[in-house]
Coordinates of C-alpha atoms in Angstrom, one line a residue:
M1 CA 14.0 12.1 -17.1
P2 CA 16.6 13.4 -18.4
V3 CA 19.1 11.4 -16.8
V4 CA 17.5 8.3 -18.0
L5 CA 17.6 9.3 -21.5
T6 CA 20.9 10.4 -21.5
A7 CA 21.4 6.9 -19.7
L8 CA 19.3 5.1 -22.8
A9 CA 21.2 7.0 -25.4
A10 CA 24.5 6.4 -23.7
T11 CA 23.3 2.5 -23.7
F12 CA 23.0 2.6 -27.6
A13 CA 26.3 4.8 -28.2
L14 CA 28.8 1.9 -25.7
G15 CA 26.9 -1.2 -27.1
L16 CA 26.9 -0.4 -30.5
L17 CA 30.8 0.7 -30.4
I18 CA 31.8 -2.0 -28.3
G19 CA 29.8 -4.5 -30.3
D20 CA 31.3 -7.8 -30.6
G21 CA 33.5 -7.5 -27.3
E22 CA 33.0 -10.5 -25.1
L23 CA 33.5 -11.0 -21.5
P24 CA 34.8 -14.1 -20.2
V25 CA 32.2 -15.8 -17.8
P26 CA 32.8 -19.4 -16.4
A27 CA 29.9 -21.4 -17.0
L28 CA 28.4 -23.2 -14.0
R29 CA 26.1 -25.5 -16.3
G30 CA 26.0 -26.6 -19.9
H31 CA 28.3 -24.7 -22.3
A32 CA 29.9 -21.8 -22.1
G33 CA 29.1 -19.4 -24.8
H34 CA 29.7 -15.6 -25.5
F35 CA 28.4 -13.3 -23.4
L36 CA 28.6 -10.0 -24.8
V37 CA 29.8 -6.3 -23.1
A38 CA 26.4 -4.9 -24.6
H39 CA 24.2 -7.5 -22.5
V40 CA 25.8 -5.5 -19.9
V41 CA 25.5 -1.9 -20.9
T42 CA 21.5 -2.7 -21.1
L43 CA 21.0 -2.3 -17.6
L44 CA 22.2 1.4 -17.5
P45 CA 18.8 2.6 -17.8
A46 CA 16.6 0.3 -15.5
V47 CA 19.4 1.0 -13.2
F48 CA 18.9 4.9 -13.3
L49 CA 15.2 4.6 -13.7
L50 CA 15.2 2.7 -10.2
H51 CA 17.3 5.4 -8.9
G52 CA 14.6 8.1 -9.5
L53 CA 11.7 5.5 -8.7
G54 CA 13.5 5.6 -5.6
R55 CA 12.5 9.3 -4.7
G56 CA 9.7 8.6 -2.1
D57 CA 8.2 5.9 0.4
L58 CA 6.0 3.5 -1.6
R59 CA 3.6 4.0 1.5
S60 CA 3.0 7.6 1.1
E61 CA 3.2 7.5 -2.8
A62 CA 0.4 5.2 -1.9
V63 CA -2.2 7.7 -0.3
A64 CA -0.7 10.2 -2.6
G65 CA -3.4 12.5 -4.7
R66 CA -1.5 11.6 -8.0
F67 CA -1.4 7.8 -9.1
L68 CA 2.5 8.2 -9.0
R69 CA 2.9 4.1 -9.6
G70 CA 0.3 4.8 -13.0
L71 CA 3.2 7.7 -13.5
D72 CA 5.8 5.5 -13.0
T73 CA 4.5 2.9 -15.0
G74 CA 4.0 5.0 -18.2
L75 CA 7.2 6.1 -17.6
V76 CA 9.0 2.9 -17.8
W77 CA 6.8 2.3 -20.9
A78 CA 8.0 5.4 -22.7
V79 CA 11.5 4.6 -22.2
A80 CA 10.9 1.1 -23.3
A81 CA 9.2 2.2 -26.4
A82 CA 11.8 5.0 -27.1
G83 CA 14.9 1.9 -26.4
A84 CA 13.0 0.1 -29.4
A85 CA 12.3 3.4 -31.6
A86 CA 16.0 3.7 -31.3
G87 CA 16.7 0.2 -31.9
L88 CA 14.5 0.3 -34.7
L89 CA 16.0 3.1 -36.5
A90 CA 19.5 1.6 -35.7
H91 CA 19.0 -1.5 -37.2
A92 CA 17.2 0.3 -40.4
T93 CA 20.3 2.7 -40.6
G94 CA 22.8 -0.3 -41.6
Q95 CA 23.6 -1.6 -37.9
S96 CA 24.0 -5.2 -37.1
D97 CA 21.3 -6.7 -35.3
L98 CA 22.8 -6.0 -32.0
A99 CA 20.8 -2.6 -32.0
L100 CA 17.3 -5.1 -31.8
V101 CA 19.3 -6.9 -29.1
L102 CA 20.0 -3.3 -27.4
A103 CA 16.4 -2.7 -27.1
R104 CA 14.8 -6.2 -26.5
N105 CA 17.1 -6.2 -23.3
I106 CA 16.6 -2.5 -22.4
A107 CA 13.1 -3.4 -22.3
G108 CA 13.3 -6.9 -20.2
Y109 CA 15.4 -5.2 -17.8
L110 CA 12.7 -2.1 -17.3
G111 CA 10.2 -4.7 -16.7
T112 CA 12.2 -6.5 -14.3
A113 CA 12.7 -3.3 -12.1
L114 CA 9.1 -2.7 -12.6
L115 CA 8.4 -6.3 -11.1
L116 CA 11.0 -5.9 -8.2
H117 CA 10.8 -2.4 -6.8
P118 CA 7.3 -2.8 -5.4
L119 CA 8.5 -6.2 -3.6
I120 CA 12.0 -5.1 -2.4
G121 CA 12.6 -1.8 -3.3
H122 CA 14.5 0.3 -5.4
R123 CA 18.0 -0.4 -4.1
P124 CA 18.1 -4.2 -3.2
A125 CA 16.3 -4.1 -7.1
A126 CA 18.8 -2.7 -8.6
A127 CA 21.1 -5.4 -7.3
V128 CA 19.6 -8.2 -8.4
I129 CA 18.9 -6.5 -11.6
A130 CA 22.4 -5.9 -12.0
A131 CA 22.9 -10.1 -11.0
V132 CA 20.8 -11.0 -14.3
P133 CA 23.2 -10.8 -16.8
L134 CA 25.9 -12.5 -15.0
L135 CA 23.2 -15.4 -13.6
C136 CA 22.3 -16.1 -17.4
S137 CA 25.6 -16.3 -18.6
A138 CA 26.9 -18.6 -16.0
A139 CA 23.7 -20.8 -15.9
G140 CA 22.2 -20.1 -19.0
W141 CA 23.0 -21.8 -21.9
H142 CA 22.1 -25.4 -23.2
P143 CA 25.1 -28.2 -23.4
D144 CA 24.8 -27.9 -27.5
G145 CA 25.5 -23.9 -27.1
R146 CA 22.5 -22.3 -27.8
P147 CA 20.6 -20.0 -24.8
Q148 CA 18.0 -21.5 -22.5
P149 CA 14.7 -20.5 -23.0
W150 CA 14.6 -18.1 -19.3
A151 CA 18.0 -16.5 -20.4
W152 CA 16.7 -13.5 -22.6
P153 CA 19.6 -11.4 -22.5
L154 CA 21.8 -13.7 -24.8
H155 CA 19.4 -15.0 -27.6
P156 CA 19.6 -13.1 -30.8
A157 CA 17.3 -10.7 -32.0
S158 CA 15.2 -13.1 -34.2
S159 CA 14.3 -15.1 -31.1
P160 CA 10.6 -15.0 -30.2
P161 CA 11.1 -17.1 -27.3
A162 CA 13.5 -14.2 -26.0
L163 CA 10.8 -11.1 -26.9
A164 CA 8.3 -13.2 -25.6
A165 CA 9.8 -13.4 -21.7
V166 CA 10.2 -9.5 -22.7
A167 CA 6.9 -9.1 -23.1
L168 CA 5.4 -11.2 -20.1
T169 CA 8.3 -9.7 -17.9
L170 CA 6.8 -5.9 -18.8
L171 CA 3.4 -7.2 -18.1
A172 CA 3.7 -8.7 -15.0
G173 CA 6.0 -5.8 -14.2
T174 CA 3.0 -3.4 -14.4
T175 CA 0.8 -5.5 -12.9
C176 CA 2.9 -5.8 -9.9
A177 CA 3.5 -1.9 -9.9
L178 CA 0.6 -1.3 -9.8
L179 CA -1.2 -3.4 -7.7
R180 CA 1.4 -3.7 -5.3
H181 CA 1.4 -1.2 -2.4
R182 CA 4.6 -1.2 -0.4
P183 CA 6.9 -3.8 0.1
P184 CA 6.2 -7.1 2.1
V185 CA 9.5 -6.3 4.3
D186 CA 10.2 -2.8 4.5
L187 CA 14.6 -3.0 4.1
H188 CA 14.8 0.6 4.9
V189 CA 14.2 -0.5 8.6
L190 CA 17.1 -3.3 8.4
T191 CA 19.8 -0.9 7.4

């Protein structure tokens, strides 16, 4: 927990300090839009959280006396709530709308981590999550320069479709984390 909270604080500090710094990413389809460095740093809490969730085997956790998957899910929601509170506080103290985008994207990546962890394991899930902002920046733009509805990390802070996509991702991740006992393929055996 201390590492995840440190990553959360570092994400906001880096995101707000870097601000409008852009990364050049070629467009695979549509219009090449702007891709902020702040979109990438929001991965940190989810990646550190996945590292912590990888502490044990999902099969052995399924028979544990405590409901570990419920505790893990509660931790994800607590970190997402802390990120939302930090984003709202930063925005209320005069920071740009970027603080709200940071909070939304942190919650989206945490939901994606919850969704992928029980399906493919913590290490592959971290790699897939790291590819999400790159995929969105390369293929997530309409020809007119607006972000595609599915590319939630690219949307502005006031975007209802992005907020809905993040909420659905968190709910789907919660459902998957609470119901799925183990990955369909044990990737630890393959490595």
